[in-house]
PDB file of C-alpha atoms in Angstrom:
ATOM      1  CA  MET A   1       8.448  -6.416 -24.636  1.00 27.00           C
ATOM      2  CA  ALA A   2       5.965  -7.201 -21.869  1.00 33.00           C
ATOM      3  CA  THR A   3       3.125  -9.462 -22.802  1.00 32.00           C
ATOM      4  CA  PRO A   4      -0.361  -8.322 -21.790  1.00 36.00           C
ATOM      5  CA  GLN A   5      -1.650 -10.241 -18.822  1.00 38.00           C
ATOM      6  CA  THR A   6      -5.299 -11.124 -18.653  1.00 41.00           C
ATOM      7  CA  THR A   7      -7.223 -11.076 -15.424  1.00 46.00           C
ATOM      8  CA  PRO A   8      -7.944 -14.571 -14.170  1.00 53.00           C
ATOM      9  CA  GLN A   9     -11.625 -15.321 -14.391  1.00 59.00           C
ATOM     10  CA  GLY A  10     -13.201 -15.008 -10.970  1.00 67.00           C
ATOM     11  CA  PHE A  11     -10.157 -13.232  -9.493  1.00 78.00           C
ATOM     12  CA  THR A  12     -10.884 -11.893  -6.034  1.00 85.00           C
ATOM     13  CA  PRO A  13      -8.090  -9.849  -4.493  1.00 89.00           C
ATOM     14  CA  PHE A  14      -7.030 -10.784  -0.977  1.00 91.00           C
ATOM     15  CA  PHE A  15      -6.835  -7.123   0.075  1.00 93.00           C
ATOM     16  CA  LYS A  16      -9.991  -5.032   0.047  1.00 93.00           C
ATOM     17  CA  ARG A  17      -9.915  -1.342  -0.790  1.00 93.00           C
ATOM     18  CA  VAL A  18     -10.322   1.309   1.872  1.00 91.00           C
ATOM     19  CA  CYS A  19     -10.761   4.894   0.649  1.00 90.00           C
ATOM     20  CA  GLN A  20      -8.489   7.470   2.216  1.00 91.00           C
ATOM     21  CA  GLY A  21     -11.381   9.942   2.262  1.00 87.00           C
ATOM     22  CA  GLU A  22     -11.016  13.655   1.745  1.00 84.00           C
ATOM     23  CA  ASP A  23      -7.743  13.987   3.658  1.00 81.00           C
ATOM     24  CA  ARG A  24      -5.052  14.070   0.982  1.00 76.00           C
ATOM     25  CA  HIS A  25      -2.437  12.920   3.481  1.00 78.00           C
ATOM     26  CA  ALA A  26      -4.387   9.888   4.749  1.00 89.00           C
ATOM     27  CA  ASP A  27      -3.089   7.545   2.031  1.00 92.00           C
ATOM     28  CA  ILE A  28      -0.643   5.859   4.407  1.00 93.00           C
ATOM     29  CA  TYR A  29      -3.393   5.387   7.016  1.00 94.00           C
ATOM     30  CA  ALA A  30      -5.588   3.847   4.300  1.00 95.00           C
ATOM     31  CA  CYS A  31      -2.781   1.512   3.182  1.00 97.00           C
ATOM     32  CA  ILE A  32      -2.291   0.293   6.743  1.00 97.00           C
ATOM     33  CA  ALA A  33      -6.079  -0.111   7.057  1.00 97.00           C
ATOM     34  CA  ILE A  34      -6.097  -2.195   3.854  1.00 97.00           C
ATOM     35  CA  LEU A  35      -3.292  -4.423   5.161  1.00 97.00           C
ATOM     36  CA  THR A  36      -4.859  -4.880   8.604  1.00 97.00           C
ATOM     37  CA  ASN A  37      -8.555  -5.013   7.639  1.00 96.00           C
ATOM     38  CA  LYS A  38      -9.290  -1.999   9.840  1.00 96.00           C
ATOM     39  CA  THR A  39     -10.764   1.438   9.126  1.00 95.00           C
ATOM     40  CA  VAL A  40      -8.800   4.610   8.456  1.00 94.00           C
ATOM     41  CA  ALA A  41     -10.253   6.028  11.687  1.00 94.00           C
ATOM     42  CA  ASP A  42      -8.971   2.993  13.645  1.00 96.00           C
ATOM     43  CA  ILE A  43      -5.453   3.429  12.252  1.00 95.00           C
ATOM     44  CA  GLN A  44      -5.474   7.185  12.785  1.00 93.00           C
ATOM     45  CA  GLN A  45      -6.560   6.697  16.406  1.00 95.00           C
ATOM     46  CA  GLN A  46      -3.792   4.122  16.872  1.00 97.00           C
ATOM     47  CA  ALA A  47      -1.253   6.572  15.402  1.00 95.00           C
ATOM     48  CA  GLU A  48      -2.463   9.335  17.715  1.00 94.00           C
ATOM     49  CA  SER A  49      -1.931   7.025  20.697  1.00 96.00           C
ATOM     50  CA  LEU A  50       1.697   6.706  19.531  1.00 95.00           C
ATOM     51  CA  GLY A  51       2.226  10.485  19.355  1.00 92.00           C
ATOM     52  CA  VAL A  52       1.049  11.516  15.892  1.00 93.00           C
ATOM     53  CA  PRO A  53      -0.889  14.808  16.205  1.00 90.00           C
ATOM     54  CA  LYS A  54      -4.655  14.630  15.723  1.00 86.00           C
ATOM     55  CA  VAL A  55      -4.789  17.828  13.693  1.00 79.00           C
ATOM     56  CA  GLY A  56      -2.695  19.204  10.943  1.00 70.00           C
ATOM     57  CA  PRO A  57       0.344  18.393   9.513  1.00 75.00           C
ATOM     58  CA  TYR A  58       0.709  14.856  10.860  1.00 76.00           C
ATOM     59  CA  TYR A  59       2.296  13.363   7.761  1.00 74.00           C
ATOM     60  CA  PRO A  60       5.888  14.266   8.819  1.00 82.00           C
ATOM     61  CA  TYR A  61       5.402  11.899  11.773  1.00 87.00           C
ATOM     62  CA  LEU A  62       4.461   8.982   9.504  1.00 88.00           C
ATOM     63  CA  ASP A  63       8.000   7.867   8.694  1.00 92.00           C
ATOM     64  CA  GLY A  64       9.150   4.284   8.278  1.00 93.00           C
ATOM     65  CA  ASP A  65       9.551   3.784  12.024  1.00 95.00           C
ATOM     66  CA  MET A  66       5.972   4.906  12.742  1.00 95.00           C
ATOM     67  CA  ILE A  67       4.613   2.761   9.918  1.00 96.00           C
ATOM     68  CA  ALA A  68       6.468  -0.231  11.396  1.00 97.00           C
ATOM     69  CA  LYS A  69       4.998   0.498  14.861  1.00 97.00           C
ATOM     70  CA  LEU A  70       1.489   0.707  13.441  1.00 97.00           C
ATOM     71  CA  LEU A  71       1.870  -2.558  11.525  1.00 97.00           C
ATOM     72  CA  VAL A  72       3.567  -4.581  14.289  1.00 96.00           C
ATOM     73  CA  ALA A  73       0.543  -3.973  16.527  1.00 96.00           C
ATOM     74  CA  HIS A  74      -1.370  -6.032  13.935  1.00 97.00           C
ATOM     75  CA  ASN A  75       1.245  -8.812  13.762  1.00 96.00           C
ATOM     76  CA  LEU A  76       2.815  -7.478  10.566  1.00 97.00           C
ATOM     77  CA  VAL A  77       6.485  -6.629  10.042  1.00 97.00           C
ATOM     78  CA  ALA A  78       7.633  -3.773   7.822  1.00 97.00           C
ATOM     79  CA  THR A  79      10.959  -3.258   6.105  1.00 96.00           C
ATOM     80  CA  VAL A  80      12.588   0.150   5.774  1.00 96.00           C
ATOM     81  CA  TRP A  81      11.799   2.371   2.767  1.00 96.00           C
ATOM     82  CA  LYS A  82      13.703   1.093  -0.260  1.00 97.00           C
ATOM     83  CA  GLU A  83      14.048   2.477  -3.773  1.00 96.00           C
ATOM     84  CA  ALA A  84      12.317   0.674  -6.613  1.00 96.00           C
ATOM     85  CA  ALA A  85      12.730   0.816 -10.370  1.00 93.00           C
ATOM     86  CA  GLY A  86       9.507  -1.140 -10.907  1.00 92.00           C
ATOM     87  CA  TYR A  87       7.162  -3.707  -9.413  1.00 93.00           C
ATOM     88  CA  ASN A  88       9.667  -6.507 -10.004  1.00 93.00           C
ATOM     89  CA  ASP A  89      11.752  -4.935  -7.211  1.00 95.00           C
ATOM     90  CA  LEU A  90       8.911  -5.290  -4.694  1.00 96.00           C
ATOM     91  CA  PRO A  91       8.179  -8.247  -2.420  1.00 97.00           C
ATOM     92  CA  ASP A  92       4.817 -10.034  -2.630  1.00 95.00           C
ATOM     93  CA  VAL A  93       3.142  -7.467  -0.351  1.00 97.00           C
ATOM     94  CA  ALA A  94       4.249  -3.860  -0.034  1.00 98.00           C
ATOM     95  CA  ILE A  95       3.233  -0.295   0.531  1.00 98.00           C
ATOM     96  CA  ALA A  96       4.402   1.377  -2.665  1.00 97.00           C
ATOM     97  CA  MET A  97       4.945   5.084  -3.236  1.00 95.00           C
ATOM     98  CA  VAL A  98       3.919   6.292  -6.703  1.00 94.00           C
ATOM     99  CA  ASP A  99       3.691   9.725  -8.342  1.00 91.00           C
ATOM    100  CA  TYR A 100       6.876  10.587  -6.476  1.00 91.00           C
ATOM    101  CA  SER A 101       8.480  14.014  -6.892  1.00 90.00           C
ATOM    102  CA  PRO A 102      12.207  13.986  -6.048  1.00 89.00           C
ATOM    103  CA  GLU A 103      12.200  17.785  -5.747  1.00 91.00           C
ATOM    104  CA  SER A 104       9.601  17.889  -2.981  1.00 85.00           C
ATOM    105  CA  GLU A 105      10.223  14.303  -1.795  1.00 83.00           C
ATOM    106  CA  VAL A 106       6.488  13.621  -1.827  1.00 85.00           C
ATOM    107  CA  GLY A 107       4.411  10.885  -3.405  1.00 90.00           C
ATOM    108  CA  ARG A 108       1.285   8.929  -2.615  1.00 91.00           C
ATOM    109  CA  CYS A 109       0.981   5.410  -1.298  1.00 94.00           C
ATOM    110  CA  LEU A 110      -0.951   2.332  -2.345  1.00 96.00           C
ATOM    111  CA  VAL A 111      -0.849  -1.384  -1.587  1.00 97.00           C
ATOM    112  CA  PHE A 112       0.851  -3.766  -4.022  1.00 97.00           C
ATOM    113  CA  ALA A 113       0.344  -7.529  -3.878  1.00 96.00           C
ATOM    114  CA  ARG A 114       1.230 -10.600  -5.904  1.00 94.00           C
ATOM    115  CA  GLN A 115      -1.480 -13.170  -5.465  1.00 89.00           C
ATOM    116  CA  ARG A 116      -0.549 -16.727  -6.343  1.00 85.00           C
ATOM    117  CA  SER A 117      -3.038 -19.236  -7.707  1.00 79.00           C
ATOM    118  CA  ALA A 118      -4.019 -22.182  -5.522  1.00 78.00           C
ATOM    119  CA  ASP A 119      -1.928 -24.522  -7.660  1.00 80.00           C
ATOM    120  CA  GLY A 120       1.033 -22.107  -7.551  1.00 77.00           C
ATOM    121  CA  LYS A 121       1.316 -22.032 -11.338  1.00 81.00           C
ATOM    122  CA  SER A 122       0.354 -18.398 -11.862  1.00 83.00           C
ATOM    123  CA  VAL A 123       0.987 -15.105 -10.138  1.00 87.00           C
ATOM    124  CA  HIS A 124      -1.393 -12.172 -10.389  1.00 90.00           C
ATOM    125  CA  PRO A 125       0.038  -8.720  -9.502  1.00 93.00           C
ATOM    126  CA  TYR A 126      -2.356  -5.956  -8.501  1.00 94.00           C
ATOM    127  CA  VAL A 127      -2.545  -2.678  -6.612  1.00 95.00           C
ATOM    128  CA  VAL A 128      -5.241  -1.391  -4.308  1.00 95.00           C
ATOM    129  CA  ASP A 129      -5.310   2.390  -4.531  1.00 94.00           C
ATOM    130  CA  PRO A 130      -6.945   4.297  -1.635  1.00 95.00           C
ATOM    131  CA  TYR A 131      -6.974   7.588  -3.564  1.00 91.00           C
ATOM    132  CA  PRO A 132     -10.576   8.790  -4.051  1.00 89.00           C
ATOM    133  CA  HIS A 133     -10.512   8.668  -7.871  1.00 81.00           C
ATOM    134  CA  ALA A 134     -13.572   9.786  -9.780  1.00 74.00           C
ATOM    135  CA  ASP A 135     -13.101   6.703 -11.966  1.00 85.00           C
ATOM    136  CA  SER A 136     -13.657   3.573  -9.863  1.00 86.00           C
ATOM    137  CA  LYS A 137     -11.726   1.493 -12.436  1.00 86.00           C
ATOM    138  CA  LEU A 138      -8.556   2.966 -10.930  1.00 88.00           C
ATOM    139  CA  HIS A 139      -9.244   1.632  -7.416  1.00 91.00           C
ATOM    140  CA  LEU A 140      -8.020  -1.850  -8.286  1.00 91.00           C
ATOM    141  CA  ARG A 141      -5.468  -2.259 -11.060  1.00 91.00           C
ATOM    142  CA  GLN A 142      -4.623  -5.779 -12.092  1.00 91.00           C
ATOM    143  CA  GLY A 143      -1.969  -7.312 -14.264  1.00 85.00           C
ATOM    144  CA  THR A 144       1.293  -6.060 -15.645  1.00 81.00           C
ATOM    145  CA  SER A 145      -0.158  -3.863 -18.382  1.00 83.00           C
ATOM    146  CA  GLU A 146      -2.332  -1.855 -15.975  1.00 86.00           C
ATOM    147  CA  LEU A 147       0.515  -1.421 -13.488  1.00 89.00           C
ATOM    148  CA  ASN A 148       2.991  -0.074 -16.055  1.00 84.00           C
ATOM    149  CA  GLY A 149       1.508   3.431 -15.927  1.00 81.00           C
ATOM    150  CA  LEU A 150       1.817   3.648 -12.148  1.00 89.00           C
ATOM    151  CA  SER A 151       5.472   2.955 -11.361  1.00 90.00           C
ATOM    152  CA  PRO A 152       6.685   2.753  -7.768  1.00 95.00           C
ATOM    153  CA  SER A 153       9.663   4.844  -6.686  1.00 95.00           C
ATOM    154  CA  TRP A 154       9.877   3.624  -3.089  1.00 96.00           C
ATOM    155  CA  PHE A 155       8.387   0.780  -1.076  1.00 97.00           C
ATOM    156  CA  ILE A 156       8.080  -0.795   2.337  1.00 98.00           C
ATOM    157  CA  GLY A 157       7.809  -4.582   2.285  1.00 98.00           C
ATOM    158  CA  VAL A 158       5.211  -6.100   4.603  1.00 98.00           C
ATOM    159  CA  HIS A 159       5.011  -9.670   5.851  1.00 97.00           C
ATOM    160  CA  PRO A 160       3.417 -11.541   8.768  1.00 95.00           C
ATOM    161  CA  LYS A 161       5.227 -11.429  12.071  1.00 92.00           C
ATOM    162  CA  PRO A 162       6.926 -14.775  12.728  1.00 88.00           C
ATOM    163  CA  THR A 163       5.209 -16.796  15.404  1.00 83.00           C
ATOM    164  CA  SER A 164       7.348 -17.502  18.421  1.00 75.00           C
ATOM    165  CA  LYS A 165       7.550 -20.968  19.912  1.00 66.00           C
TER     166      LYS A 165
END
């Protein structure tokens, strides 16, 4: 049985939420914007410069390779899409796909992170959800108990690009 995790007092997430806006397919753009501290418009413009169409259905172009290209331009490295049974399968920072339908092979993406305390004694998992929920409490979900209802099916791990000597 999982024990409820309380939010550390004064917790400030490293990643700040960016809303995907009214475009229901802009969740991946918003996740990349969250990870890079850019706007959705900046990321969409970057994607268009790499061949993603400006208008209508652009989401088929946003595969793992395109996501990796978008992130590497911001000194971040992406893994390939991998299956997940839960958040324990994810690295410390990831783009996670939730609400996944195997029949249509569609889900929506959010950013998952494990933030470690300064002393390294505690780890605080949270998700930043770009979906434009009516309830703002769903934009940032913290701790194991809040994440249990939003299980990831797939993920792309993200980490800083190694510096070359």
